[in-house]
Structures are given as C-alpha cells and as structure tokens.
Amino acid sequence: MGFNNYYSDSTEPHYHKTHKIFLFCNYILLGASSSCIFLTLSLRLIPSLYGFLFILLHILTIGGAVFGCATVSASSSEGAGNKGYGAHMVSSVLTAIFQGSVFVLIFTKTGDFLGKLNSYVREEDGVMILRLAGGLCALIFCLEWIALTLAFFLKYYAYVEGNNGNLAMRNRGKV
C-alpha cells in the first residue's frame, strides 16, 4: 500500500523509463539535425564542398539516430543484435566527435568557416545563421553522448536479464 506500489507496474520492465528517455533523446537528435540541415541550406551552400560535407554530417546523424532506435528497440541480445549495437556505438561516437569539432570550429573561427563555405548571403546574416547551427551542433554533441550512455545501460539491462526474465549472470557463475 506504499507509494511505490501505486506507481509500479509488475508487467513493465524496470528499464522501461530508460528506454523511453533513449527514444526521446533520439527524437530530439532527429529534430536538431534536420533543423541544422535547413539552417545550412538557408546559407545557400550547395556549390561548396564544405557545405556538402556539413550537410552530410547531419544526414549521418539522422541515420545514426534512426538506426539507434531500431537497434535498441529490437529485443535480441544475441547474434545480429550485437553487430547492430556495435555499429550503432561506433557511428554515434564518430558522429559525436565530428559534431563537437564543427561546434568548436563554428564558434572559434566563424568568419573563416563562413568564408570556406562560399555562402551567397550577407556576412552578418551568415554569421547569425552559422551560430544558430553551431548551437544546434552543441546540442547534438551532448545528446549523442547521452544517447550512447543510455544505449549502454539498455544493453547492460538486456544482458543481465537474459531471456524470459531469467538472470543471465547468475546462471553463468562458476562454483
């Protein structure tokens, strides 16, 4: 009759909130990356190689977030699930590193970076748009690391519980 009995559901796994937070984090990643793509396109960067690579980075971020949702939502902890999990972790780490690098580059050398992008907008408008994109890159950088941590915990919970709710770690102990 305590407070915990009122809010706990015995049919729901204890890591259900972690899974919801992970999905919410990936949805925010999707929104921030697509917003960054539209901000980048508003700079009119299509003929620039750096602009193309900047847009490609955000497309890879979107792909990684979608792949992460699909990988963690799949309940298999054996075989192909491990390969998908490993690929998600590697792609998320690389994407986070590149997003952090772009964020630092935008805020430390805004004028030089805008010059390399060959933008056709006025410089003061371009600086403002680029700083908005840099703020989104900072958000994406933080969310990528949060999503990585949550994915690790979800994989750990799946390993500990094993199949059918049995504790896998107890069954593997040697006496």
PDB file of C-alpha atoms in Angstrom, residues 57 60-61 90-100 141 144:
ATOM      1  CA  LEU A  57      27.355  15.057 -41.303  1.00  0.00           C
ATOM      2  CA  LEU A  60      24.663  10.693 -40.954  1.00  0.00           C
ATOM      3  CA  THR A  61      23.478  11.922 -37.546  1.00  0.00           C
ATOM      4  CA  VAL A  90      30.877   3.310 -33.384  1.00  0.00           C
ATOM      5  CA  SER A  91      28.759   5.536 -35.620  1.00  0.00           C
ATOM      6  CA  SER A  92      27.461   7.506 -32.636  1.00  0.00           C
ATOM      7  CA  VAL A  93      30.945   8.096 -31.243  1.00  0.00           C
ATOM      8  CA  LEU A  94      32.290   9.257 -34.607  1.00  0.00           C
ATOM      9  CA  THR A  95      29.273  11.470 -35.231  1.00  0.00           C
ATOM     10  CA  ALA A  96      29.571  12.999 -31.761  1.00  0.00           C
ATOM     11  CA  ILE A  97      33.273  13.721 -32.273  1.00  0.00           C
ATOM     12  CA  PHE A  98      32.638  15.396 -35.634  1.00  0.00           C
ATOM     13  CA  GLN A  99      29.678  17.378 -34.276  1.00  0.00           C
ATOM     14  CA  GLY A 100      31.832  18.608 -31.398  1.00  0.00           C
ATOM     15  CA  PHE A 141      27.049  16.684 -29.372  1.00  0.00           C
ATOM     16  CA  GLU A 144      24.846  11.923 -28.788  1.00  0.00           C
TER      17      GLU A 144
END
